[in-house]
């Protein structure tokens, strides 16, 4: 007599979670246990974990020819996430649990030799896919809080294989998981009130936050560039549920810890300038997201921008334009979202004091040119705002001169400005296409002539021309102006000047 069972699970491919059907067949012949369907090393090792878990949970391990097929067979499978569905499949095929009761469930989890369930990474993308399919998800207890972020999903938390068998056999039902944690953005974000002076940089950050624009700050060491960059997340509105799920799904795939109380906060990533291209973009034999994807829906801060390897900076060009990154490896390809807001900082020269009012610069003109040329023109062309952050006079800094506006007040302006953009064009100004620019950034003949002369004088590209218009549109929205005015264009042009 041949017995067959079908159990559903989810694999991991980028931030997608394709469905995997675990087919278990118990046949006649000498006892054997084989797994087919492109299983990698960790999946092959699950045979011993599953065998020990079933025996130690006081079940009978079938002394038959066991064949487990992970379909579709052409999709590579990796990790220990298939331990639980394989074990459930064997128990269902051997009649030790009710296969009909498990039919509308999907299973993910690693098994200990004792039969206990251990957490795995990449649960959130799977939870999203299971919710869309209208099924229930069975996960280890430690993963239940993460999966519970998907509100439309029923989650069955498991701690032991025996507990799950009792549930599906109807002898002791396990209640669905209920999260008691409140989901909110933490209040303890760095505040703009701490920044003394630097009015132009503060204004530039406000504009960048309002329109989702990228920004490069240049100035001597200690003028507050890193401090300003760290306060940009405090100006951004809290993520919507959909945006937060996208960001959390990337972190889940990367195997990073999940913090339920801060998942609505825009991520802030600040990789060191020694980071490799794979660390920034993503990579590996099994593609994993890099820093640009981990900052999806948030801020990517690159300090000491010219110190990054040139190939690393060139890799930013695709995601800055398209909002995603594709990683190709032999036999597989993964696409990760990368809709981040770039904030970069650099010194004006290698020693850092070129143009400083009190400290002399030791660099030659050739050294300064070589330092600045480490950032290619195409990369620099894609940065909307390029602003100087000069050294403040000691007396002004000691006296705390300048406006001291709190981030909450600025964030309210950003939220109102973004709402205006979304109502008008369903996207932020930084993402306007050529046709959108013609529709929403119209200029008079005089303004076109004015802008053309300025573009020629500054030697800006056609891409920069469009970015100036999008920047001017954001400035006008902050001023609640329906039409672009000369002052909006002039401020946008001034924010493109690198000195």
Short mmCIF file of C-alpha atoms in Angstrom, two decimals:
data_model
loop_
_atom_site.label_atom_id
_atom_site.label_comp_id
_atom_site.label_asym_id
_atom_site.label_seq_id
_atom_site.Cartn_x
_atom_site.Cartn_y
_atom_site.Cartn_z
CA UNK A 1 0.00 0.00 0.00
CA UNK A 2 1.44 3.35 -1.07
CA UNK A 3 0.62 6.47 0.94
CA UNK A 4 0.94 10.05 -0.27
CA UNK A 5 0.55 13.40 1.50
CA UNK A 6 0.76 17.02 0.33
CA UNK A 7 1.87 19.79 2.72
CA UNK A 8 2.34 23.46 1.75
CA UNK A 9 5.30 25.65 2.69
CA UNK A 10 7.15 28.75 1.43
CA UNK A 11 10.64 29.22 0.06
CA UNK A 12 12.64 32.48 -0.03
CA UNK A 13 13.61 34.31 -3.22
CA UNK A 14 14.57 37.93 -2.62
CA UNK A 15 11.63 39.35 -0.71
CA UNK A 16 9.27 36.98 -2.50
CA UNK A 17 8.08 33.72 -0.96
CA UNK A 18 7.14 31.24 -3.70
CA UNK A 19 4.91 28.38 -2.64
CA UNK A 20 6.53 24.98 -2.16
CA UNK A 21 4.50 21.78 -2.15
CA UNK A 22 6.09 19.11 0.05
CA UNK A 23 5.03 15.77 -1.44
CA UNK A 24 5.71 12.77 0.78
CA UNK A 25 5.43 9.22 -0.53
CA UNK A 26 5.74 6.08 1.60
CA UNK A 27 6.55 3.16 -0.66
CA UNK A 28 7.42 -0.49 -0.28
CA UNK A 29 11.00 -1.69 -0.27
CA UNK A 30 14.02 -1.39 1.96
CA UNK A 31 13.83 1.47 4.50
CA UNK A 32 15.28 4.67 2.97
CA UNK A 33 14.76 8.42 3.26
CA UNK A 34 15.53 10.70 0.30
CA UNK A 35 14.72 14.35 -0.48
CA UNK A 36 14.53 15.55 -4.08
CA UNK A 37 13.69 18.88 -5.74
CA UNK A 38 17.02 20.80 -5.75
CA UNK A 39 17.58 20.71 -1.98
CA UNK A 40 20.79 22.38 -0.80
CA UNK A 41 23.03 21.16 2.02
CA UNK A 42 20.92 22.44 4.93
CA UNK A 43 17.79 20.86 3.41
CA UNK A 44 19.54 17.52 2.88
CA UNK A 45 20.61 17.56 6.54
CA UNK A 46 16.98 17.93 7.59
CA UNK A 47 16.59 14.14 7.12
CA UNK A 48 18.44 13.46 10.36
CA UNK A 49 16.75 16.30 12.25
CA UNK A 50 13.29 15.15 11.13
CA UNK A 51 14.02 11.50 11.93
CA UNK A 52 15.23 12.30 15.47
CA UNK A 53 12.42 14.81 16.10
CA UNK A 54 9.70 12.32 15.13
CA UNK A 55 11.17 9.57 17.31
CA UNK A 56 11.77 11.84 20.32
CA UNK A 57 8.22 13.21 20.07
CA UNK A 58 7.01 9.60 20.65
CA UNK A 59 5.83 9.03 17.08
CA UNK A 60 6.68 6.03 14.94
CA UNK A 61 9.16 6.76 12.16
CA UNK A 62 7.95 4.66 9.19
CA UNK A 63 10.30 1.78 8.31
CA UNK A 64 9.51 2.21 4.61
CA UNK A 65 10.96 3.82 1.51
CA UNK A 66 10.30 7.54 2.11
CA UNK A 67 10.59 9.99 -0.78
CA UNK A 68 10.06 13.71 -0.20
CA UNK A 69 9.74 15.96 -3.25
CA UNK A 70 9.94 19.74 -2.91
CA UNK A 71 7.98 21.07 -5.88
CA UNK A 72 8.54 22.94 -8.13
CA UNK A 73 11.73 20.97 -8.65
CA UNK A 74 13.53 23.68 -10.66
CA UNK A 75 13.54 26.21 -7.77
CA UNK A 76 16.56 25.87 -5.44
CA UNK A 77 15.67 25.37 -1.77
CA UNK A 78 17.93 26.38 1.08
CA UNK A 79 17.83 26.67 4.86
CA UNK A 80 16.17 24.70 7.61
CA UNK A 81 12.65 26.13 7.08
CA UNK A 82 11.41 22.88 5.50
CA UNK A 83 12.04 20.69 8.58
CA UNK A 84 8.53 21.18 9.94
CA UNK A 85 6.57 20.63 6.68
CA UNK A 86 8.64 17.51 5.93
CA UNK A 87 7.89 16.09 9.38
CA UNK A 88 4.19 16.95 9.06
CA UNK A 89 4.17 15.31 5.63
CA UNK A 90 5.65 12.07 6.98
CA UNK A 91 3.21 11.99 9.89
CA UNK A 92 0.27 12.69 7.57
CA UNK A 93 1.34 10.05 5.04
CA UNK A 94 1.71 7.45 7.81
CA UNK A 95 -1.70 8.32 9.27
CA UNK A 96 -0.38 9.65 12.59
CA UNK A 97 -2.01 13.06 12.13
CA UNK A 98 -5.18 14.07 10.28
CA UNK A 99 -4.07 15.32 6.85
CA UNK A 100 -7.48 16.90 6.17
CA UNK A 101 -7.17 19.18 9.20
CA UNK A 102 -3.82 20.50 7.94
CA UNK A 103 -5.00 21.05 4.39
CA UNK A 104 -5.63 24.84 4.63
CA UNK A 105 -2.39 25.52 6.55
CA UNK A 106 1.16 26.32 5.47
CA UNK A 107 4.15 25.29 7.58
CA UNK A 108 7.56 26.90 8.18
CA UNK A 109 10.04 26.04 10.92
CA UNK A 110 13.23 24.30 11.97
CA UNK A 111 13.13 21.24 14.21
CA UNK A 112 15.41 20.44 17.12
CA UNK A 113 16.33 16.80 17.69
CA UNK A 114 13.94 16.80 20.64
CA UNK A 115 10.99 17.79 18.44
CA UNK A 116 10.93 21.42 19.57
CA UNK A 117 10.44 24.17 16.98
CA UNK A 118 13.19 26.72 16.37
CA UNK A 119 12.79 30.12 14.63
CA UNK A 120 13.91 30.77 11.05
CA UNK A 121 14.57 33.94 9.03
CA UNK A 122 12.43 35.31 6.22
CA UNK A 123 9.05 34.67 7.87
CA UNK A 124 7.45 38.03 7.09
CA UNK A 125 7.50 37.69 3.27
CA UNK A 126 6.04 34.22 3.68
CA UNK A 127 3.33 35.56 5.99
CA UNK A 128 2.34 38.17 3.38
CA UNK A 129 2.09 35.49 0.69
CA UNK A 130 0.09 33.12 2.91
CA UNK A 131 -2.36 35.90 3.79
CA UNK A 132 -2.91 36.65 0.08
CA UNK A 133 -3.56 32.94 -0.51
CA UNK A 134 -6.20 32.91 2.25
CA UNK A 135 -4.58 30.15 4.33
CA UNK A 136 -3.31 29.86 7.91
CA UNK A 137 0.37 29.88 8.82
CA UNK A 138 2.07 27.56 11.31
CA UNK A 139 5.38 28.96 12.59
CA UNK A 140 7.62 28.56 15.65
CA UNK A 141 6.53 30.54 18.69
CA UNK A 142 9.49 32.95 18.36
CA UNK A 143 8.42 33.91 14.81
CA UNK A 144 4.75 34.48 15.66
CA UNK A 145 5.18 38.14 16.65
CA UNK A 146 6.86 38.95 13.35
CA UNK A 147 4.20 37.17 11.30
CA UNK A 148 1.47 38.93 13.30
CA UNK A 149 2.35 42.23 11.59
CA UNK A 150 0.17 40.94 8.72
CA UNK A 151 -3.20 41.70 10.24
CA UNK A 152 -5.32 39.59 7.88
CA UNK A 153 -3.41 36.40 8.73
CA UNK A 154 -4.34 33.68 11.21
CA UNK A 155 -1.18 32.37 12.90
CA UNK A 156 -0.80 29.09 14.74
CA UNK A 157 2.28 29.28 17.01
CA UNK A 158 4.08 26.01 17.62
CA UNK A 159 6.55 25.08 20.33
CA UNK A 160 6.78 21.29 19.79
CA UNK A 161 5.91 18.73 17.13
CA UNK A 162 3.74 16.85 19.65
CA UNK A 163 1.71 19.99 20.36
CA UNK A 164 0.96 20.46 16.66
CA UNK A 165 -0.08 16.83 16.24
CA UNK A 166 -2.52 17.16 19.14
CA UNK A 167 -3.98 20.27 17.52
CA UNK A 168 -4.54 18.70 14.09
CA UNK A 169 -5.85 15.48 15.62
CA UNK A 170 -8.32 17.53 17.67
CA UNK A 171 -7.21 16.30 21.10
CA UNK A 172 -5.82 19.66 22.33
CA UNK A 173 -6.44 22.73 20.18
CA UNK A 174 -3.84 25.54 20.10
CA UNK A 175 -5.43 29.02 20.04
CA UNK A 176 -4.37 31.45 17.27
CA UNK A 177 -1.61 33.89 18.17
CA UNK A 178 -2.67 37.27 19.54
CA UNK A 179 -0.08 40.04 19.78
CA UNK A 180 -0.22 42.18 22.92
CA UNK A 181 2.49 44.62 21.82
CA UNK A 182 1.52 48.07 20.62
CA UNK A 183 2.92 49.06 17.24
CA UNK A 184 4.13 52.67 17.22
CA UNK A 185 7.02 54.82 16.11
CA UNK A 186 9.44 55.44 18.99
CA UNK A 187 9.57 59.04 20.16
CA UNK A 188 13.28 59.04 21.03
CA UNK A 189 14.62 60.10 17.63
CA UNK A 190 17.46 62.65 17.32
CA UNK A 191 15.94 66.13 17.23
CA UNK A 192 16.83 69.01 14.92
CA UNK A 193 16.62 71.30 17.95
CA UNK A 194 20.11 70.11 18.92
CA UNK A 195 21.71 71.60 15.79
CA UNK A 196 23.15 75.11 16.29
CA UNK A 197 23.25 77.36 13.24
CA UNK A 198 23.64 75.87 9.72
CA UNK A 199 20.42 77.47 8.50
CA UNK A 200 21.02 76.64 4.84
CA UNK A 201 21.70 72.97 5.62
CA UNK A 202 18.57 72.78 7.78
CA UNK A 203 16.51 74.29 4.96
CA UNK A 204 18.05 71.83 2.50
CA UNK A 205 17.17 68.89 4.76
CA UNK A 206 13.59 70.12 5.08
CA UNK A 207 13.27 70.30 1.29
CA UNK A 208 14.90 66.89 0.90
CA UNK A 209 12.49 65.33 3.39
CA UNK A 210 9.45 67.02 1.82
CA UNK A 211 10.14 65.77 -1.71
CA UNK A 212 12.18 62.61 -1.07
CA UNK A 213 15.29 64.18 -2.65
CA UNK A 214 18.88 63.00 -2.26
CA UNK A 215 21.38 65.39 -0.68
CA UNK A 216 25.16 65.83 -0.47
CA UNK A 217 26.65 67.97 2.31
CA UNK A 218 30.21 69.26 1.97
CA UNK A 219 32.19 70.99 4.68
CA UNK A 220 35.15 70.81 7.07
CA UNK A 221 35.26 68.23 9.88
CA UNK A 222 33.11 68.97 12.92
CA UNK A 223 30.61 71.29 11.26
CA UNK A 224 27.66 69.00 11.94
CA UNK A 225 27.21 67.02 8.69
CA UNK A 226 26.76 63.65 10.42
CA UNK A 227 24.59 65.28 13.09
CA UNK A 228 22.30 66.75 10.44
CA UNK A 229 22.10 63.46 8.53
CA UNK A 230 21.12 61.56 11.67
CA UNK A 231 18.18 63.90 12.18
CA UNK A 232 16.61 63.38 8.76
CA UNK A 233 14.58 60.30 9.89
CA UNK A 234 12.97 62.52 12.52
CA UNK A 235 11.64 64.77 9.76
CA UNK A 236 10.08 61.92 7.79
CA UNK A 237 6.50 60.75 8.40
CA UNK A 238 5.91 57.35 9.95
CA UNK A 239 5.75 54.53 7.43
CA UNK A 240 2.38 53.31 6.31
CA UNK A 241 1.55 49.67 7.03
CA UNK A 242 2.38 48.66 3.46
CA UNK A 243 5.72 50.53 3.50
CA UNK A 244 6.62 49.15 6.93
CA UNK A 245 5.88 45.61 5.75
CA UNK A 246 8.14 46.10 2.71
CA UNK A 247 10.99 47.38 4.87
CA UNK A 248 10.52 44.68 7.50
CA UNK A 249 10.40 41.98 4.81
CA UNK A 250 13.86 42.98 3.58
CA UNK A 251 15.23 42.84 7.13
CA UNK A 252 13.58 39.46 7.63
CA UNK A 253 15.21 38.05 4.47
CA UNK A 254 18.57 39.42 5.64
CA UNK A 255 18.20 37.54 8.92
CA UNK A 256 18.27 40.70 11.05
CA UNK A 257 16.39 41.02 14.30
CA UNK A 258 12.78 42.17 14.18
CA UNK A 259 11.74 44.94 16.58
CA UNK A 260 7.97 45.14 16.77
CA UNK A 261 7.86 48.48 18.62
CA UNK A 262 9.85 50.38 15.96
CA UNK A 263 8.82 48.78 12.70
CA UNK A 264 6.94 51.93 11.59
CA UNK A 265 10.11 54.03 11.85
CA UNK A 266 11.96 54.78 8.59
CA UNK A 267 15.21 52.77 8.62
CA UNK A 268 18.54 54.58 8.87
CA UNK A 269 21.62 52.78 7.57
CA UNK A 270 25.15 54.15 7.77
CA UNK A 271 27.73 51.74 6.29
CA UNK A 272 31.45 52.44 6.76
CA UNK A 273 33.38 53.68 3.73
CA UNK A 274 35.36 50.43 3.70
CA UNK A 275 32.18 48.48 2.81
CA UNK A 276 32.47 46.32 -0.30
CA UNK A 277 30.16 46.44 -3.30
CA UNK A 278 28.46 43.21 -2.12
CA UNK A 279 27.86 44.72 1.34
CA UNK A 280 26.25 47.81 -0.15
CA UNK A 281 24.36 46.32 -3.09
CA UNK A 282 23.86 42.77 -1.84
CA UNK A 283 25.18 39.44 -3.05
CA UNK A 284 26.36 36.03 -1.98
CA UNK A 285 25.88 32.58 -3.46
CA UNK A 286 22.32 32.81 -2.21
CA UNK A 287 21.55 36.51 -2.91
CA UNK A 288 21.03 38.56 0.23
CA UNK A 289 20.02 42.24 0.42
CA UNK A 290 22.72 44.86 1.00
CA UNK A 291 22.66 48.21 2.75
CA UNK A 292 20.77 49.96 -0.05
CA UNK A 293 17.90 47.49 0.30
CA UNK A 294 18.03 47.51 4.10
CA UNK A 295 17.47 51.29 3.87
CA UNK A 296 14.38 50.78 1.65
CA UNK A 297 11.71 53.35 2.58
CA UNK A 298 14.29 55.11 4.75
CA UNK A 299 17.66 56.85 4.70
CA UNK A 300 21.05 55.65 3.47
CA UNK A 301 23.85 57.81 4.91
CA UNK A 302 27.26 57.61 3.24
CA UNK A 303 29.80 59.55 5.29
CA UNK A 304 33.17 60.39 3.73
CA UNK A 305 31.67 59.77 0.28
CA UNK A 306 34.94 60.05 -1.73
CA UNK A 307 36.53 57.36 0.48
CA UNK A 308 34.11 54.72 -0.85
CA UNK A 309 35.45 52.51 -3.62
CA UNK A 310 34.50 53.91 -7.03
CA UNK A 311 32.81 50.65 -8.07
CA UNK A 312 30.68 50.82 -4.93
CA UNK A 313 29.50 54.34 -5.77
CA UNK A 314 28.80 53.42 -9.39
CA UNK A 315 26.52 50.64 -8.14
CA UNK A 316 24.22 53.35 -6.71
CA UNK A 317 23.26 54.60 -10.15
CA UNK A 318 20.62 51.96 -10.93
CA UNK A 319 18.74 52.06 -7.62
CA UNK A 320 18.82 55.87 -7.48
CA UNK A 321 17.00 55.92 -10.83
CA UNK A 322 14.78 52.81 -10.63
CA UNK A 323 14.24 52.13 -6.92
CA UNK A 324 15.32 48.48 -7.11
CA UNK A 325 18.44 46.37 -7.56
CA UNK A 326 18.80 43.09 -9.42
CA UNK A 327 21.44 40.57 -8.28
CA UNK A 328 22.32 37.85 -10.77
CA UNK A 329 24.13 34.66 -9.84
CA UNK A 330 24.73 31.41 -11.70
CA UNK A 331 21.40 29.62 -11.76
CA UNK A 332 19.36 32.28 -9.96
CA UNK A 333 18.41 35.93 -9.95
CA UNK A 334 16.94 38.00 -7.14
CA UNK A 335 15.45 41.48 -7.19
CA UNK A 336 15.36 43.59 -4.03
CA UNK A 337 13.62 46.94 -3.51
CA UNK A 338 15.92 49.93 -2.96
CA UNK A 339 13.72 53.03 -2.78
CA UNK A 340 15.94 54.88 -0.32
CA UNK A 341 16.77 58.53 0.31
CA UNK A 342 20.50 59.11 -0.12
CA UNK A 343 22.27 61.45 2.29
CA UNK A 344 26.00 61.83 1.73
CA UNK A 345 28.73 63.89 3.38
CA UNK A 346 32.25 64.77 2.34
CA UNK A 347 35.14 67.04 3.21
CA UNK A 348 36.15 69.73 0.69
CA UNK A 349 39.66 68.25 0.39
CA UNK A 350 41.78 65.35 1.76
CA UNK A 351 42.86 67.27 4.87
CA UNK A 352 39.36 68.70 5.28
CA UNK A 353 40.17 72.38 5.73
CA UNK A 354 40.00 73.85 2.23
CA UNK A 355 38.23 77.20 2.57
CA UNK A 356 38.26 77.09 6.40
CA UNK A 357 38.41 80.63 7.84
CA UNK A 358 41.01 79.80 10.50
CA UNK A 359 42.74 76.48 9.75
CA UNK A 360 45.04 76.43 6.70
CA UNK A 361 44.66 73.75 4.03
CA UNK A 362 47.76 71.61 3.35
CA UNK A 363 46.51 70.11 0.09
CA UNK A 364 47.71 71.00 -3.39
CA UNK A 365 45.28 71.86 -6.18
CA UNK A 366 46.06 68.52 -7.83
CA UNK A 367 45.27 66.60 -4.61
CA UNK A 368 41.97 68.45 -4.22
CA UNK A 369 40.96 67.71 -7.81
CA UNK A 370 41.91 64.04 -7.48
CA UNK A 371 39.93 63.80 -4.21
CA UNK A 372 36.77 65.33 -5.68
CA UNK A 373 37.05 63.34 -8.90
CA UNK A 374 36.67 60.11 -6.93
CA UNK A 375 32.94 60.80 -7.24
CA UNK A 376 32.05 60.36 -10.90
CA UNK A 377 29.94 62.87 -12.79
CA UNK A 378 27.03 60.45 -13.36
CA UNK A 379 26.77 59.72 -9.63
CA UNK A 380 27.02 63.41 -8.68
CA UNK A 381 24.45 64.25 -11.35
CA UNK A 382 21.89 62.01 -9.62
CA UNK A 383 22.13 63.86 -6.27
CA UNK A 384 19.42 66.53 -6.22
CA UNK A 385 20.76 68.82 -3.49
CA UNK A 386 24.43 69.72 -3.03
CA UNK A 387 24.93 72.12 -0.13
CA UNK A 388 27.87 73.59 1.79
CA UNK A 389 28.06 73.17 5.57
CA UNK A 390 30.63 75.82 6.59
CA UNK A 391 32.48 76.19 9.87
CA UNK A 392 30.64 78.46 12.31
CA UNK A 393 32.41 81.33 14.07
CA UNK A 394 33.24 80.28 17.62
CA UNK A 395 31.28 83.20 19.12
CA UNK A 396 28.12 82.28 17.18
CA UNK A 397 28.39 78.63 18.18
CA UNK A 398 28.96 79.44 21.86
CA UNK A 399 26.01 81.83 21.87
CA UNK A 400 23.79 79.28 20.13
CA UNK A 401 22.79 81.71 17.38
CA UNK A 402 20.28 80.69 14.78
CA UNK A 403 16.83 79.10 14.76
CA UNK A 404 16.26 76.13 17.09
CA UNK A 405 13.21 74.48 15.54
CA UNK A 406 12.15 71.07 16.84
CA UNK A 407 11.83 68.14 14.47
CA UNK A 408 8.13 67.72 15.29
CA UNK A 409 7.30 71.15 13.83
CA UNK A 410 9.33 70.48 10.69
CA UNK A 411 7.82 67.00 10.35
CA UNK A 412 4.32 68.53 10.34
CA UNK A 413 5.32 70.69 7.35
CA UNK A 414 6.83 67.66 5.60
CA UNK A 415 3.66 65.59 6.13
CA UNK A 416 1.45 68.38 4.74
CA UNK A 417 3.76 68.89 1.75
CA UNK A 418 3.85 65.17 0.92
CA UNK A 419 0.08 64.95 1.20
CA UNK A 420 -0.20 67.74 -1.38
CA UNK A 421 2.07 65.81 -3.76
CA UNK A 422 0.24 62.51 -3.31
CA UNK A 423 -3.16 64.12 -3.92
CA UNK A 424 -1.91 65.88 -7.06
CA UNK A 425 0.24 63.19 -8.70
CA UNK A 426 0.11 60.03 -6.47
CA UNK A 427 3.89 60.12 -5.92
CA UNK A 428 6.61 62.30 -4.42
CA UNK A 429 8.21 65.01 -6.53
CA UNK A 430 11.54 63.19 -6.64
CA UNK A 431 9.86 60.34 -8.58
CA UNK A 432 8.17 62.45 -11.26
CA UNK A 433 8.66 61.23 -14.81
CA UNK A 434 9.20 63.46 -17.87
CA UNK A 435 5.48 63.66 -18.66
CA UNK A 436 4.68 64.45 -15.02
CA UNK A 437 7.27 67.24 -15.05
CA UNK A 438 5.63 68.82 -18.10
CA UNK A 439 2.23 68.60 -16.42
CA UNK A 440 3.09 69.81 -12.92
CA UNK A 441 6.24 71.95 -13.38
CA UNK A 442 5.11 74.28 -16.16
CA UNK A 443 7.19 77.41 -16.80
CA UNK A 444 6.47 80.66 -18.59
CA UNK A 445 8.57 81.62 -21.60
CA UNK A 446 10.54 84.07 -19.46
CA UNK A 447 11.19 81.45 -16.78
CA UNK A 448 12.33 78.94 -19.40
CA UNK A 449 14.82 81.46 -20.76
CA UNK A 450 16.00 82.27 -17.23
CA UNK A 451 16.48 78.61 -16.36
CA UNK A 452 18.22 77.82 -19.66
CA UNK A 453 20.78 80.58 -19.10
CA UNK A 454 21.42 79.35 -15.58
CA UNK A 455 21.80 75.74 -16.74
CA UNK A 456 24.33 76.78 -19.39
CA UNK A 457 26.28 78.89 -16.89
CA UNK A 458 26.41 76.07 -14.34
CA UNK A 459 27.10 73.50 -17.09
CA UNK A 460 24.36 71.16 -15.88
CA UNK A 461 23.09 68.12 -17.81
CA UNK A 462 19.59 67.43 -19.10
CA UNK A 463 19.05 65.12 -16.12
CA UNK A 464 20.06 67.95 -13.78
CA UNK A 465 17.61 70.25 -15.60
CA UNK A 466 14.74 67.90 -14.71
CA UNK A 467 15.99 67.51 -11.15
CA UNK A 468 16.08 71.29 -10.71
CA UNK A 469 12.45 71.47 -11.83
CA UNK A 470 11.42 68.71 -9.39
CA UNK A 471 13.31 70.49 -6.62
CA UNK A 472 11.59 73.78 -7.45
CA UNK A 473 8.23 71.98 -7.38
CA UNK A 474 8.94 70.77 -3.83
CA UNK A 475 9.95 74.28 -2.71
CA UNK A 476 6.74 75.67 -4.17
CA UNK A 477 4.71 72.97 -2.38
CA UNK A 478 6.35 73.93 0.92
CA UNK A 479 5.21 77.50 0.23
CA UNK A 480 1.72 76.24 -0.75
CA UNK A 481 2.11 77.75 -4.24
CA UNK A 482 0.35 76.14 -7.19
CA UNK A 483 2.66 77.69 -9.79
CA UNK A 484 6.45 77.79 -9.85
CA UNK A 485 7.81 81.28 -9.19
CA UNK A 486 11.22 82.77 -9.94
CA UNK A 487 12.28 82.49 -6.30
CA UNK A 488 11.55 78.75 -6.31
CA UNK A 489 13.69 78.24 -9.41
CA UNK A 490 16.55 80.34 -8.04
CA UNK A 491 16.58 78.48 -4.71
CA UNK A 492 16.53 75.13 -6.54
CA UNK A 493 19.47 76.24 -8.71
CA UNK A 494 21.35 77.44 -5.65
CA UNK A 495 20.89 74.02 -4.03
CA UNK A 496 22.60 72.40 -7.05
CA UNK A 497 25.78 74.47 -6.71
CA UNK A 498 28.76 72.66 -5.21
CA UNK A 499 30.84 75.76 -4.67
#
